[in-house]
GROMACS .gro file of C-alpha atoms in nm:
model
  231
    1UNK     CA    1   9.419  12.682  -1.753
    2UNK     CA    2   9.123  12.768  -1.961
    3UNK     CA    3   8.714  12.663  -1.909
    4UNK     CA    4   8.788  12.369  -2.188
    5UNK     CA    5   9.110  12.248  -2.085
    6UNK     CA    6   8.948  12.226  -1.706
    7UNK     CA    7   8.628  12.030  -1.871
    8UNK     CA    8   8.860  11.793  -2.000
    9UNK     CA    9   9.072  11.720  -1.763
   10UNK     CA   10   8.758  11.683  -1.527
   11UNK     CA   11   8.607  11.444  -1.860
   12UNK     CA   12   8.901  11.193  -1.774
   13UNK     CA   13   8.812  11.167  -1.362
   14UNK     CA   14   8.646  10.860  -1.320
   15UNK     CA   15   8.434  10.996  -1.092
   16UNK     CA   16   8.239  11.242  -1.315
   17UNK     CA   17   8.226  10.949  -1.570
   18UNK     CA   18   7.820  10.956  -1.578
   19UNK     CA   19   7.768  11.355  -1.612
   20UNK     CA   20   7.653  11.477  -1.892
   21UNK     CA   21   7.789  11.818  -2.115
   22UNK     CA   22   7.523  12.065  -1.880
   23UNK     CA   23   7.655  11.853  -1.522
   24UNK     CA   24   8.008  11.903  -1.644
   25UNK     CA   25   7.978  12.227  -1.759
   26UNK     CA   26   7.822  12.364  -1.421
   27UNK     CA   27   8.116  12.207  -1.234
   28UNK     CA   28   8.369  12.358  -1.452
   29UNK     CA   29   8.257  12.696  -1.388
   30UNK     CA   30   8.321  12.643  -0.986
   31UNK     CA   31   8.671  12.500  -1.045
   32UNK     CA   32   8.957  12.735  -0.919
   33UNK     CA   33   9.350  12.597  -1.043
   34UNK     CA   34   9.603  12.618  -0.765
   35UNK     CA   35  10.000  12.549  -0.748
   36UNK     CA   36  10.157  12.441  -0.426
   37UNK     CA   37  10.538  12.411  -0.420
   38UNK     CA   38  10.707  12.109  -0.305
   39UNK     CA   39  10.658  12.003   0.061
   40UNK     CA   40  10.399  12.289   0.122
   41UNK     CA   41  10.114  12.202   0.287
   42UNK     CA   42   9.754  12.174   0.119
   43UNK     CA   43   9.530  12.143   0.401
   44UNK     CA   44   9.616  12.046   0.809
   45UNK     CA   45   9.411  11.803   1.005
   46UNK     CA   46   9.114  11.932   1.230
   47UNK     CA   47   9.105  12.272   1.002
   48UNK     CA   48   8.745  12.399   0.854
   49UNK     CA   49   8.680  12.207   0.482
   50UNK     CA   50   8.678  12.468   0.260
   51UNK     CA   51   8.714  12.256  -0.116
   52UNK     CA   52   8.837  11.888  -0.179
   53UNK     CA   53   9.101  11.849  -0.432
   54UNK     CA   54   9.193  11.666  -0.780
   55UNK     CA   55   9.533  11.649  -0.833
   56UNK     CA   56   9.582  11.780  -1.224
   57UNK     CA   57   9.997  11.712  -1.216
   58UNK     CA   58  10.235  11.623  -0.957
   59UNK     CA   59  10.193  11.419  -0.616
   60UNK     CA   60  10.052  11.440  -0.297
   61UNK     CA   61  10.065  11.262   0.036
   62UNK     CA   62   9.851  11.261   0.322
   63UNK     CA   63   9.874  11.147   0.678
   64UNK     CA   64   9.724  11.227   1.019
   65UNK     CA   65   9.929  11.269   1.345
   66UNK     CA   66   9.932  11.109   1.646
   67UNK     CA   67   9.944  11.268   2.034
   68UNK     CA   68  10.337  11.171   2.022
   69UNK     CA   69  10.354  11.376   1.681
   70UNK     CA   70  10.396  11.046   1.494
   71UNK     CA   71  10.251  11.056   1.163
   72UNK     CA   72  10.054  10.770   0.987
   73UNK     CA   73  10.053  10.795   0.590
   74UNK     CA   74   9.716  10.752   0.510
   75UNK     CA   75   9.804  10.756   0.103
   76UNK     CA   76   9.990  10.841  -0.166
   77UNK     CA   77   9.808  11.040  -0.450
   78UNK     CA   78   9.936  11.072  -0.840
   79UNK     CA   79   9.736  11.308  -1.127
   80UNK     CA   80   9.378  11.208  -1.152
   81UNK     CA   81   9.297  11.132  -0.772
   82UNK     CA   82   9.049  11.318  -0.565
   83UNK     CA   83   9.130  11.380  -0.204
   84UNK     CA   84   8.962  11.375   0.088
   85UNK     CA   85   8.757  11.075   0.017
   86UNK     CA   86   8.489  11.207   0.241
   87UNK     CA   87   8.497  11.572   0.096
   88UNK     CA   88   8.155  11.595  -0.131
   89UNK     CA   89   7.895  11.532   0.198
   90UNK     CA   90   8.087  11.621   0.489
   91UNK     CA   91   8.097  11.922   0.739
   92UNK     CA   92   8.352  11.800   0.909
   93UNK     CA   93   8.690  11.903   0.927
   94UNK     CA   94   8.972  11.757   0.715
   95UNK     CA   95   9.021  11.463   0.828
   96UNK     CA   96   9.380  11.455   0.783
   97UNK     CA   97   9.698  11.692   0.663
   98UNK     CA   98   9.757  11.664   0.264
   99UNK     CA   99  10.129  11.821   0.120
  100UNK     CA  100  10.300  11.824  -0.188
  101UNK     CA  101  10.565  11.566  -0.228
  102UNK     CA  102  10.657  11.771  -0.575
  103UNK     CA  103  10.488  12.084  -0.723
  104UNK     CA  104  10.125  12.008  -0.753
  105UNK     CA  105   9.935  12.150  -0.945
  106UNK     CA  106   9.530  12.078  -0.853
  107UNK     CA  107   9.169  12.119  -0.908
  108UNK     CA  108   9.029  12.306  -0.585
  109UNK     CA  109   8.628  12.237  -0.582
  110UNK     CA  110   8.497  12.480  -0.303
  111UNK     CA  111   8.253  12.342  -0.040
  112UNK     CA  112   7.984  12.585  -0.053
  113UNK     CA  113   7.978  12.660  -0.416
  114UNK     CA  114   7.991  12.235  -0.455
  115UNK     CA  115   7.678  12.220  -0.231
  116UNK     CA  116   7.474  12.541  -0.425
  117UNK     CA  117   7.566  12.314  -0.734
  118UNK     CA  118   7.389  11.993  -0.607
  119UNK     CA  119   7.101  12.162  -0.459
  120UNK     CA  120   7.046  12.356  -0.830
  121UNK     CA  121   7.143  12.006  -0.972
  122UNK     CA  122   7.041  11.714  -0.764
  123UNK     CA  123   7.128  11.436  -1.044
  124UNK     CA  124   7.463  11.529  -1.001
  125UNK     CA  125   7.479  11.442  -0.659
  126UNK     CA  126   7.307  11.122  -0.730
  127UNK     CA  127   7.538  11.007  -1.038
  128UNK     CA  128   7.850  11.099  -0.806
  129UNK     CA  129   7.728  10.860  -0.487
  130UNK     CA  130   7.665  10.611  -0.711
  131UNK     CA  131   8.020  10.612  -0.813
  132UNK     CA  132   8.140  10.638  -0.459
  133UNK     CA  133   7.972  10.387  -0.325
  134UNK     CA  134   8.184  10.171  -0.605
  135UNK     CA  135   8.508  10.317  -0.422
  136UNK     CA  136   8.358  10.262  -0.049
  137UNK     CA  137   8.365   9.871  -0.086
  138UNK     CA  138   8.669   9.893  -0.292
  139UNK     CA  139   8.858  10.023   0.013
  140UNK     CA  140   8.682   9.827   0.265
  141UNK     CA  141   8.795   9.511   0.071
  142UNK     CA  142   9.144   9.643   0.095
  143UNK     CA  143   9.096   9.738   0.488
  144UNK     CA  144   8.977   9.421   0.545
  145UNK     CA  145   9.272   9.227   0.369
  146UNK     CA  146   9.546   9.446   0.538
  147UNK     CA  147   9.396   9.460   0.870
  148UNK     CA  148   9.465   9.024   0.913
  149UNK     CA  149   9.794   9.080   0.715
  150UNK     CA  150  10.161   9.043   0.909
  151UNK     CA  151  10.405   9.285   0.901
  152UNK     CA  152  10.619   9.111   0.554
  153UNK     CA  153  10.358   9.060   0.406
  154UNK     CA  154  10.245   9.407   0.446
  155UNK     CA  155  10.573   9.537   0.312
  156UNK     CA  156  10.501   9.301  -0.009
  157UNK     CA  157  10.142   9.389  -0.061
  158UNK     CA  158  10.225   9.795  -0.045
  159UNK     CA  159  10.525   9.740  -0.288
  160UNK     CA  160  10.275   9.571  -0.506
  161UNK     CA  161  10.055   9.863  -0.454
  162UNK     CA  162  10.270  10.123  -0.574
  163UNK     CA  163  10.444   9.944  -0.862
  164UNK     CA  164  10.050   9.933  -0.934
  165UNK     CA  165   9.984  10.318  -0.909
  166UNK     CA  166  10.296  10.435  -0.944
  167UNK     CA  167  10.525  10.233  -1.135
  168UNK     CA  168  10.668  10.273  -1.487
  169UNK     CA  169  10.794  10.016  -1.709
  170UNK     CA  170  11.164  10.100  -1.801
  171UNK     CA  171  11.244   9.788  -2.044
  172UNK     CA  172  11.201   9.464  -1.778
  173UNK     CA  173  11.157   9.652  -1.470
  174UNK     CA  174  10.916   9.891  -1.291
  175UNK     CA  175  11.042  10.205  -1.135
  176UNK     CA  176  10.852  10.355  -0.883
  177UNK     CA  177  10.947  10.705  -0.916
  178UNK     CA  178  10.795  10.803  -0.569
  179UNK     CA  179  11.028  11.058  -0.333
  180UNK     CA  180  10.948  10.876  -0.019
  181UNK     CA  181  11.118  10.765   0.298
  182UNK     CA  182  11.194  10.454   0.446
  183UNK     CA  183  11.004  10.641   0.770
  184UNK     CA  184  10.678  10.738   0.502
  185UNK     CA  185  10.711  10.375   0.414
  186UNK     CA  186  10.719  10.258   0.720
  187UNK     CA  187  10.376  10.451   0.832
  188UNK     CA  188  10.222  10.332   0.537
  189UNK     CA  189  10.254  10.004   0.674
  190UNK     CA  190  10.223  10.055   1.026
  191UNK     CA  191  10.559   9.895   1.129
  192UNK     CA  192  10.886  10.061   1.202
  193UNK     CA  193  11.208  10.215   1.003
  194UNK     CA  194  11.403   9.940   1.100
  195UNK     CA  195  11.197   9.689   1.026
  196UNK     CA  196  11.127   9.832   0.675
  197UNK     CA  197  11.470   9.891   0.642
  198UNK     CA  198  11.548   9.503   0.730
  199UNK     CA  199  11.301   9.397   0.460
  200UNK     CA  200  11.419   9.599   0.173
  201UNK     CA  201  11.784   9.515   0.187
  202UNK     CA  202  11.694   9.181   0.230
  203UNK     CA  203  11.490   9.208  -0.133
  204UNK     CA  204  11.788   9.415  -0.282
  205UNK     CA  205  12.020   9.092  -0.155
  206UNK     CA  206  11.762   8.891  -0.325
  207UNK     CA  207  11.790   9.081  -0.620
  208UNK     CA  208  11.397   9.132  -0.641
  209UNK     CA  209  11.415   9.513  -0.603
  210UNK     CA  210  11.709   9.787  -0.579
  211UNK     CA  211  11.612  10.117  -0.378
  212UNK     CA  212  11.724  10.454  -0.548
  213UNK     CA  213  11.766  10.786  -0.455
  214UNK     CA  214  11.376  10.907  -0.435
  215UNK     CA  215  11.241  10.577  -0.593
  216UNK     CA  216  11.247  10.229  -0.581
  217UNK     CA  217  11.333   9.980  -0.904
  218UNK     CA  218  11.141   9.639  -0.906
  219UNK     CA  219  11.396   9.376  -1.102
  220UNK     CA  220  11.154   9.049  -1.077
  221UNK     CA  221  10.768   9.140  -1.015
  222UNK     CA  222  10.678   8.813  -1.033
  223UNK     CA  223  10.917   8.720  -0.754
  224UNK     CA  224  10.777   8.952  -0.577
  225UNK     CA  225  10.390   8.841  -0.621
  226UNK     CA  226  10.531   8.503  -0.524
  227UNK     CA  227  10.680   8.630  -0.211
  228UNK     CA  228  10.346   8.782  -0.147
  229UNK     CA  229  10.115   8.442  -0.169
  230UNK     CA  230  10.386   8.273   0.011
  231UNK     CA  231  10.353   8.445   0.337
   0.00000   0.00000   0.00000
C-alpha cells in the first residue's frame, strides 16, 4: 500500500477526523502495513507495547486470560477500529491478547515513533484526546448498562450489538457474518456455553434468529429489540 492510499484510509478513521493535510501527512509517514494470517496472534497480554493497531481489512478479536486459562472476550473488531483503546498514552503493557479471526490486514503505528510525532506536533495529541475522551464516556455508558444487566438480557443486548457492527442486510434479515463460538459468545457475555447455547435455540425455536456455520442470521430484529426492553 502506497503513502496516498495509507492517508486515505487513515482520512476515513474517525479518530483523525480533526487533523489537518500536515498532521495527517506526518502520521502517514510512521505507518508500517502488516498481514497476519487467520488465528495468528497480533500481540499477547503482559508483552512490551511496541505500536497500537487499525484494522485496514479483515477481523480481530481480543480477550485476556484468566489464572484457570479461561479467556474473557474483551471485543470484537471489524475494518476501521483502533485497538488497544489505551495504546496512544500508555507505557504499559498490552493489556490484553489481540488475533486474527480471518486474515487481517492492519495499520501498525509504532510507540516511539507515535510519541517523537506528538512531541514535534503537540496539536495532534490534543485533537486526538479530544476525540477519545468522546469514546471514554461512550464505553463507560455501555459498562455501566451491562454491569446491572441479567444474563438474557445480556445475550439480547450483545446480539443487538453485533447485528449493529457487524451485520449485513441480506433482503429482510441481518447476517452477522462473524466466525465465532458459542464459547467466544459466551465470554463476551460473561455466562456459560450452555447457557448461551440454551438461549439461542430457544430464539431459533422462536424463529427470531437461525445460527449458521460461522455466523448468525437475525429473521425479526424488531422481535428481538422487544425481547430486549422486555426483560
Amino acid at each position: 500500500m502506497d503513502a496516498n492510499a495509507i492517508h486515505a484510509f487513515l482520512r476515513r478513521v474517525s479518530l483523525f477526523r480533526d487533523l489537518n493535510e500536515q498532521e495527517m501527512n506526518r502520521l502517514t509517514e510512521i505507518v508500517i502495513i502488516r498481514t497476519y494470517p487467520r488465528k495468528s496472534v497480533i500481540f499477547t497480554e503482559g508483552s512490551e507495547r511496541e505500536a497500537f493497531y487499525l484494522i485496514r481489512e479483515g477481523l480481530v478479536k481480543t480477550y485476556k486470560t484468566d489464572e484457570n486459562g479461561h479467556e474473557q472476550i474483551v471485543s470484537f473488531l471489524k475494518a476501521g477500529d483502533l485497538f488497544p483503546h489505551t495504546g496512544f498514552f500508555s507505557t504499559q503493557p498490552y493489556p490484553a491478547t489481540a488475533e486474527a479471526i480471518t486474515e487481517a490486514r492492519l495499520a501498525a503505528i509504532p510507540v516511539r515513533q507515535f510519541e517523537q510525532l506528538i512531541l514535534h506536533t503537540p496539536s495532534i495529541a490534543v485533537k486526538l484526546m479530544r476525540v477519545m475522551g468522546e469514546k471514554i464516556v461512550e464505553l463507560q455508558e455501555q459498562l455501566q448498562t451491562l454491569s446491572g444487566l441479567d444474563v438474557k438480557h445480556r445475550v439480547l443486548s450483545f446480539l443487538l450489538k453485533l447485528a449493529e457492527r457487524h451485520g449485513e442486510m441480506q433482503g429482510n434479515r441481518i447476517a452477522i457474518n462473524l466466525p465465532m463460538t458459542h464459547q467466544e459468545f459466551a465470554n463476551s457475555v460473561g455466562s456459560t456455553r450452555e447457557t448461551v447455547n440454551r438461549m439461542l435455540n430457544q430464539l431459533e425455536k422462536e424463529n427470531v434468529l437461525k445460527t449458521e456455520r460461522n455466523r448468525i442470521v437475525i429473521l425479526d430484529l424488531d422481535a428481538l429489540k422487544q425481547m430486549k426492553n422486555q426483560s
